[in-house]
CSV table of C-alpha atoms and ligand atoms in Angstrom, one decimal:
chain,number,residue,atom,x,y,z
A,240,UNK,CA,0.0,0.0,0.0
A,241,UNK,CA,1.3,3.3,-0.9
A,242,UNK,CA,1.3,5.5,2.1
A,243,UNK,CA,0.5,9.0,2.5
A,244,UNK,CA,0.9,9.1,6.4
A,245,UNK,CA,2.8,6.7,9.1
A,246,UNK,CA,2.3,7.1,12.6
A,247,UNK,CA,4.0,5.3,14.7
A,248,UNK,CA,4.4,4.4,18.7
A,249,UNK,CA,2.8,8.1,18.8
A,250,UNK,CA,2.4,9.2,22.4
A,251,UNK,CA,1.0,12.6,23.6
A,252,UNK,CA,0.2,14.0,27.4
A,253,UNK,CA,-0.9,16.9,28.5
A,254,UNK,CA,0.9,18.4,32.4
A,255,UNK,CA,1.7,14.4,32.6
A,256,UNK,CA,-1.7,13.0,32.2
A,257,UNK,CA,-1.1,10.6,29.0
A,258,UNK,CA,-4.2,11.3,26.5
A,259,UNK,CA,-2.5,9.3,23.2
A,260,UNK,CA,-0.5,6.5,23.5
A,261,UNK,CA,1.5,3.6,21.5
A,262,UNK,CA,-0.8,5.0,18.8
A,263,UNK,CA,-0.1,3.5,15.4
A,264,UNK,CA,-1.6,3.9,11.9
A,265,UNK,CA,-1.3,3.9,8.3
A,266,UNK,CA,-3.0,6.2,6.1
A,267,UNK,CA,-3.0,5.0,1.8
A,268,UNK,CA,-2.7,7.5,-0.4
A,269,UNK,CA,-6.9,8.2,-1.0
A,270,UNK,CA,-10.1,7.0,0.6
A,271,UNK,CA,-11.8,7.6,3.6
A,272,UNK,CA,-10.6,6.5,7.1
A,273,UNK,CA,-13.1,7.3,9.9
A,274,UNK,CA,-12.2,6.9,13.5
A,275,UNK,CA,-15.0,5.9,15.9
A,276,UNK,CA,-14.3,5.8,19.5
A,277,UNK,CA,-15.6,7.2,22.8
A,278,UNK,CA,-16.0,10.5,24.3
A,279,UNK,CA,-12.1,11.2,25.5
A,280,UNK,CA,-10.3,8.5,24.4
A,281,UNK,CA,-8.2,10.4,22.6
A,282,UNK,CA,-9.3,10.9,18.6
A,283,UNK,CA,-9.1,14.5,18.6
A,284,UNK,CA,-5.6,14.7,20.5
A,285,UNK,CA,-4.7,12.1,17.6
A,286,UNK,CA,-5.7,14.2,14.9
A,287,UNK,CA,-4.2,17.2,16.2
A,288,UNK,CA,-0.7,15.9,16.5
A,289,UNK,CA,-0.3,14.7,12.8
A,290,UNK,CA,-0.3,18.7,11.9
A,291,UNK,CA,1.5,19.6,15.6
A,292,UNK,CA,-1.5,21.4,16.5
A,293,UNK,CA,-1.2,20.0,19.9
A,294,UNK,CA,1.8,22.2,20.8
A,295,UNK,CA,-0.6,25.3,21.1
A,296,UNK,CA,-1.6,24.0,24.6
A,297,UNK,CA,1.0,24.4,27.5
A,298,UNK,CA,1.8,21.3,29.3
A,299,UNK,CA,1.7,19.0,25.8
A,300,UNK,CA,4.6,16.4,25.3
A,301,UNK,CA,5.0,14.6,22.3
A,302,UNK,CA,6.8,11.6,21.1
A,303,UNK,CA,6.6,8.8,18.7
A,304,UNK,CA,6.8,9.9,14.6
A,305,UNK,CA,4.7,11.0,12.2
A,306,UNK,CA,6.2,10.4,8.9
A,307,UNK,CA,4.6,12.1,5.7
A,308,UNK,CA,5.0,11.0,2.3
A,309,UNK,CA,6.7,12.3,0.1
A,310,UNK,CA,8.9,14.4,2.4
A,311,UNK,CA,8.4,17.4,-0.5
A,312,UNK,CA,12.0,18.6,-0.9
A,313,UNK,CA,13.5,21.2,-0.9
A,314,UNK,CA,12.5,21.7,2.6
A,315,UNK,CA,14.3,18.6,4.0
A,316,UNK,CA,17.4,16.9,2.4
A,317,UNK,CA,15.7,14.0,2.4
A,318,UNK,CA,15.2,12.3,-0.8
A,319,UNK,CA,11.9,12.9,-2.9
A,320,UNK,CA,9.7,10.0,-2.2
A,321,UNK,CA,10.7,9.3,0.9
A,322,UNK,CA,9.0,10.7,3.8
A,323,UNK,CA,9.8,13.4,6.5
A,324,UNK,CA,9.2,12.6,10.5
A,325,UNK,CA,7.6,15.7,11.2
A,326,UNK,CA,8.2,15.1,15.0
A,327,UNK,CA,12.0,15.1,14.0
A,328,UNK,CA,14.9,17.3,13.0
A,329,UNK,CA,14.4,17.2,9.5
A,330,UNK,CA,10.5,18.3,10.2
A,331,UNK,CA,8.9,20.5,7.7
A,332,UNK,CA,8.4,24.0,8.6
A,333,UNK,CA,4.8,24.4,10.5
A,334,UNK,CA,3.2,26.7,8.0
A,335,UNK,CA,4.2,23.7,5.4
A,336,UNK,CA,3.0,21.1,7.4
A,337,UNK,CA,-0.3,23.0,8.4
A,338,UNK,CA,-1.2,23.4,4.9
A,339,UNK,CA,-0.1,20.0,3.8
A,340,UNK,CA,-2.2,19.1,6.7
A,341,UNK,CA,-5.0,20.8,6.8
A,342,UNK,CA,-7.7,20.8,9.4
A,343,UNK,CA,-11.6,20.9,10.4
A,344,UNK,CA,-12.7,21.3,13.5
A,345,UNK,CA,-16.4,20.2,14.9
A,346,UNK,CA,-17.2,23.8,15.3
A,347,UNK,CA,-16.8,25.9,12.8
A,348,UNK,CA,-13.8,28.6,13.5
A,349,UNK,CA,-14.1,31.3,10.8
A,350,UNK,CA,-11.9,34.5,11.5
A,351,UNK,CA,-13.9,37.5,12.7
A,352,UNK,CA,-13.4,39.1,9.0
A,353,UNK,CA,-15.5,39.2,5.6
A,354,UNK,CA,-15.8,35.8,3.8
A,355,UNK,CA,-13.2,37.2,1.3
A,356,UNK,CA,-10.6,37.7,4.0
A,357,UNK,CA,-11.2,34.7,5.3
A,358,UNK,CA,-10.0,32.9,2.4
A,359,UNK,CA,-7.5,34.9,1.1
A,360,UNK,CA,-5.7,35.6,4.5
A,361,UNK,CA,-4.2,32.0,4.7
A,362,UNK,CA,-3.1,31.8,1.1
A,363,UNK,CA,-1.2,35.1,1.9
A,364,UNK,CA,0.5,33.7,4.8
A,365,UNK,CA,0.8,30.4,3.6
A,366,UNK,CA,2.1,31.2,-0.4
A,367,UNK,CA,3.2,34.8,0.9
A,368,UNK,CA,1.8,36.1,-2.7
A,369,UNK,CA,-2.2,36.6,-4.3
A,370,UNK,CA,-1.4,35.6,-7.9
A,371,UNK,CA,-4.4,33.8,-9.1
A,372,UNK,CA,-6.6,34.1,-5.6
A,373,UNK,CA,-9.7,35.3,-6.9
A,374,UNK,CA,-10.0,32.4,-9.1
A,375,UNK,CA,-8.9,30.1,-6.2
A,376,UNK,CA,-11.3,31.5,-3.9
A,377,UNK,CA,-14.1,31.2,-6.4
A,378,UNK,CA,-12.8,27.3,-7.1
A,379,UNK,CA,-13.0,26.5,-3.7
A,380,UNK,CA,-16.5,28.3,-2.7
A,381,UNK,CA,-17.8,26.1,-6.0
A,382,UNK,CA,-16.1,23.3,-4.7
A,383,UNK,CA,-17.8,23.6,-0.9
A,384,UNK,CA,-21.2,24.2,-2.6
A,385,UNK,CA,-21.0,27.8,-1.4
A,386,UNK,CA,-20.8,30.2,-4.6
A,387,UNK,CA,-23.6,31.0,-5.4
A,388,UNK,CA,-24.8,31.5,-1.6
A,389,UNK,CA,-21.8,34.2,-1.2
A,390,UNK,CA,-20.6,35.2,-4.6
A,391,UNK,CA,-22.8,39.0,-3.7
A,392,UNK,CA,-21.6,39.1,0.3
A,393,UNK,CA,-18.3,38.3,-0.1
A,394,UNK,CA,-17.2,41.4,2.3
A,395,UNK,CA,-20.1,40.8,4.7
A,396,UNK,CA,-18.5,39.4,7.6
A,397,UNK,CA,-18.2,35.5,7.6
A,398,UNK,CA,-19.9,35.3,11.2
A,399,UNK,CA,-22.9,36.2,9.6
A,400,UNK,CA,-23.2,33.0,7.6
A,401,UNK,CA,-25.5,30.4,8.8
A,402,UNK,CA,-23.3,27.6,11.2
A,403,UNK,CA,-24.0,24.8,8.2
A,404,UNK,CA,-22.4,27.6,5.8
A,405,UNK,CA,-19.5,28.3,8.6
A,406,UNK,CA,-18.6,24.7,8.2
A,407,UNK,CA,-18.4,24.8,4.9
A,408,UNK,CA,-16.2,27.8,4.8
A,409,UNK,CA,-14.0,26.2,6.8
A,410,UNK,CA,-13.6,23.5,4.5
A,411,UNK,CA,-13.2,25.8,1.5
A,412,UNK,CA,-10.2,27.8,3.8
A,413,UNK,CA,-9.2,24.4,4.0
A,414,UNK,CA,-9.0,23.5,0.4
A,415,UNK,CA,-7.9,26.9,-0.9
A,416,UNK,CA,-4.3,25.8,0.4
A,417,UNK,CA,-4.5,22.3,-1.4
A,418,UNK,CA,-3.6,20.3,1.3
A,419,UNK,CA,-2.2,16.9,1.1
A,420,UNK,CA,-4.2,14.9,3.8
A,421,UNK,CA,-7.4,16.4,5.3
A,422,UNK,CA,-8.3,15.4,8.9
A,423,UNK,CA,-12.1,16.4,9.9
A,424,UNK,CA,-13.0,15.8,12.8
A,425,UNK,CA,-16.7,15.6,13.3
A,426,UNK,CA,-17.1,17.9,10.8
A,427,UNK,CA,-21.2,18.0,10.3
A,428,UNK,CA,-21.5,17.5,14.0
A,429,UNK,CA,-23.5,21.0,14.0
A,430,UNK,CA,-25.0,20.7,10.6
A,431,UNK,CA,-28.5,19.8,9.9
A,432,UNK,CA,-29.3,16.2,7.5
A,433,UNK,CA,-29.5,18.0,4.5
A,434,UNK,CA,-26.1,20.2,4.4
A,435,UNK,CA,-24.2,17.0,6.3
A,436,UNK,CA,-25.3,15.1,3.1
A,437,UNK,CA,-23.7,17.6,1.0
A,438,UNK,CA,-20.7,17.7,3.1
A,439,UNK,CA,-20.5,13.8,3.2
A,440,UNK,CA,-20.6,14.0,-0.6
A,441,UNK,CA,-18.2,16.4,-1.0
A,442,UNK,CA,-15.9,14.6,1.2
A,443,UNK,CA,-16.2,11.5,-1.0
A,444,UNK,CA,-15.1,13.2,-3.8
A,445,UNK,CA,-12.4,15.0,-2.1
A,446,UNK,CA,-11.2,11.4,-0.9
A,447,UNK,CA,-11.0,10.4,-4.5
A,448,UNK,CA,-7.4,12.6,-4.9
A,449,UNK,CA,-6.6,12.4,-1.2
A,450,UNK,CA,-6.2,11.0,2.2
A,451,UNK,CA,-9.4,12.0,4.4
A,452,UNK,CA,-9.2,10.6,8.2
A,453,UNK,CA,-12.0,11.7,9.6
A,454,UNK,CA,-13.6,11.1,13.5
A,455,UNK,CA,-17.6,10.7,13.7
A,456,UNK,CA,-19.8,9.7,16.6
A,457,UNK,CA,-22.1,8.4,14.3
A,458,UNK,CA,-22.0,4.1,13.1
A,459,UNK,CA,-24.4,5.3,10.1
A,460,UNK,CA,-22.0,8.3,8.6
A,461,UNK,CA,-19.0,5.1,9.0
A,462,UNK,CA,-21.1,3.1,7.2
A,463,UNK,CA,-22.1,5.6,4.1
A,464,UNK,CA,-18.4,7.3,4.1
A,465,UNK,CA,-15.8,5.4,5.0
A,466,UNK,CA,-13.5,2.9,3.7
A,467,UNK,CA,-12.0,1.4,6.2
A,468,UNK,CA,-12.8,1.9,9.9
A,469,UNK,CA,-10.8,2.3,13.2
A,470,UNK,CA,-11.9,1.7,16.3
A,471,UNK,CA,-10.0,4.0,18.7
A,472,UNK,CA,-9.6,3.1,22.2
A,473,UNK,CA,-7.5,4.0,25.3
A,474,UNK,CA,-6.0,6.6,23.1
A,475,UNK,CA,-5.0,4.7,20.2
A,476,UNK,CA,-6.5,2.6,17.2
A,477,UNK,CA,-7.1,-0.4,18.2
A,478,UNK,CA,-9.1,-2.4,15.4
A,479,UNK,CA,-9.6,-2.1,12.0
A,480,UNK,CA,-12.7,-3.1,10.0
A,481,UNK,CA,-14.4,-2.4,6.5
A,482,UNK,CA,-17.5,-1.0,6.2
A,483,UNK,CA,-19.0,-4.1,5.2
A,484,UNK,CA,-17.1,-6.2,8.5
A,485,UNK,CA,-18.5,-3.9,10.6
A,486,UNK,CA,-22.1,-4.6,9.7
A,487,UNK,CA,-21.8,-8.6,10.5
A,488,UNK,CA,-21.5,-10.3,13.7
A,489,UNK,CA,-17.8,-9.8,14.6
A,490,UNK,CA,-17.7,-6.2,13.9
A,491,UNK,CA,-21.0,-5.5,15.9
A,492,UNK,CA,-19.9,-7.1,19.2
A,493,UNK,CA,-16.4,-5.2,18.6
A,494,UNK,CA,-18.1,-2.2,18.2
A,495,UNK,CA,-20.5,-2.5,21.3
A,496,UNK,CA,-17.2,-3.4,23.5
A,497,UNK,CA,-15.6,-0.3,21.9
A,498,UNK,CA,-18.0,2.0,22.3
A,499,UNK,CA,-20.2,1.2,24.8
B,278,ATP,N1,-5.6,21.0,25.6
B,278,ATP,C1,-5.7,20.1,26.5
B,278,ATP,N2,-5.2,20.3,27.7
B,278,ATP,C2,-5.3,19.3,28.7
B,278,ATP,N3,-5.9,18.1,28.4
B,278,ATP,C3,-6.4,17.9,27.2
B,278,ATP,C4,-6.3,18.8,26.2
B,278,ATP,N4,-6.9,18.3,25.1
B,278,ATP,C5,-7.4,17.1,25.4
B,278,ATP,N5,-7.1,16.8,26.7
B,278,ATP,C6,-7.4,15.6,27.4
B,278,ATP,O1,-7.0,14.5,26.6
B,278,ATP,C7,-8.0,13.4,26.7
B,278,ATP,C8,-8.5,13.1,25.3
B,278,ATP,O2,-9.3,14.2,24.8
B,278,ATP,P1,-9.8,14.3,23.3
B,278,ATP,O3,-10.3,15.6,23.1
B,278,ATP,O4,-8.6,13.9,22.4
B,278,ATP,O5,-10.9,13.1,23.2
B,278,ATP,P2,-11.9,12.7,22.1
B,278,ATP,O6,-11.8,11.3,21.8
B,278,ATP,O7,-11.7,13.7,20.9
B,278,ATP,O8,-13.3,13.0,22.8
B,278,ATP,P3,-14.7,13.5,22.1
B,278,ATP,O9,-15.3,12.3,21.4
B,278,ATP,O10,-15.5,13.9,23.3
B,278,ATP,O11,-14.4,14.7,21.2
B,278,ATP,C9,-9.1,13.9,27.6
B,278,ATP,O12,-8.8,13.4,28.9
B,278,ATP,C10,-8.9,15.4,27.6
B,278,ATP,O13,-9.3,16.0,28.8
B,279,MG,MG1,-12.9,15.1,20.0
């Protein structure tokens, strides 16, 4: 399997208190991995450390590696095709690895600016030039579903979007950056049926180019969207199942010891 991600013996505590650890996991190149687990076991401290997000909080350790494919030279001497630990020395810088890694969050976080700003901000800090970022913007509202909502209130402050439409901007401030692996974390978790079916379609298609590992509370969003399943436990993956081994016998009772 060609990999995208490797995680390995990843550990990470917070003022001592251990919230991931001896967490491994693959990610291939595309498709959809969800994570289902209980409340505090751990998933979003998981996600958080692929793109060092974690070290935002005082009091977090982390160890282990993390090793993304390809490494994307010139920023390490590594070799192209071989992968970077980005918990080691030869670690991408963090506005790289944020954008290569981009992430949702269960509520959406837009910046207290205009929908324009909001979208155009990170690519100015991230490529440090606009060439082009009208058209990107307008790509990545099209590719959210979210044009034609904004495309006459693009400089009316993105708070004043409905939260279904937040979410959505969030993924498109997401996308605008092309990221390499996209973690989502709950990501419809405030969204009503109709605009989580959107997003879970959107999300399907996005998969189709790239890596998606994704957390959800819910066994019937695993079943329509993922490809592989990983039961996460005691902070760290702890079985694996398909979508269809999870609907027999087996992957019932796993689940109920999991996440009951
Ligand atoms: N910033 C932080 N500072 C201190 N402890 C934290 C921090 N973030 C998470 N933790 C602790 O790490 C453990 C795992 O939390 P985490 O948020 O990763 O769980 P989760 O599986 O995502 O839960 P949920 O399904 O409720 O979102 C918890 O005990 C939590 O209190
Ligand atoms: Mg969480």
């Amino acid at each position: 399997m060609e990999l995208s991600l490797r995680v390995t013996g990843l550990r990470v505590s917070f003022h001592g208190r251990t919230a991931v650890e001896d967490a491994s996991l693959d990610l291939p190149r595309t498709g959809v991995t969800v994570l289902l687990g209980r409340s505090g076991s751990g998933k979003t401290t998981f996600l958080r450390a692929l793109n060092r997000l974690n070290e935002c909080f005082p009091g977090c350790e982390t160890s282990g590696s993390i090793v993304l494919y390809p490494c994307g030279a010139p920023v390490s001497p590594a070799e192209p095709g071989t992968g970077c630990d980005v918990l080691g020395p030869h670690a991408p810088p963090l506005t790289e690895l944020r954008r290569r890694v981009g992430m949702v969050f269960q509520t959406p976080n837009v910046l207290p600016m205009s929908i324009r700003r909001n979208l155009l901000l990170p690519l100015e800090l991230v490529r440090g030039r606009l060439d082009g970022a009208e058209a990107r913007m307008r790509a990545a509202l099209a590719d959210v579903g979210l044009w034609d909502d904004v495309r006459q209130r693009l400089d009316r402050p993105a708070a004043q979007l409905s939260g279904g439409q937040q979410q959505r901007l969030c993924l498109a401030r997401m996308l605008i950056l092309e990221p390499d692996v996209l973690l989502l974390d709950e990501p419809t978790a405030s969204l009503d049926a109709a605009t989580t079916q959107d997003i879970e379609r959107l999300v399907r298609r996005l998969a189709a180019a790239r890596p998606v590992l994704m957390v959800s509370h819910s066994l019937g969003q695993a079943a329509r969207m993922a490809d592989r399943v990983v039961i996460f436990a005691d902070g760290r993956p702890q079985r694996e199942f398909t979508p269809a081994e999870l609907g027999g016998d087996a992957g019932r009772e796993a689940l109920m010891q999991a996440l009951l």
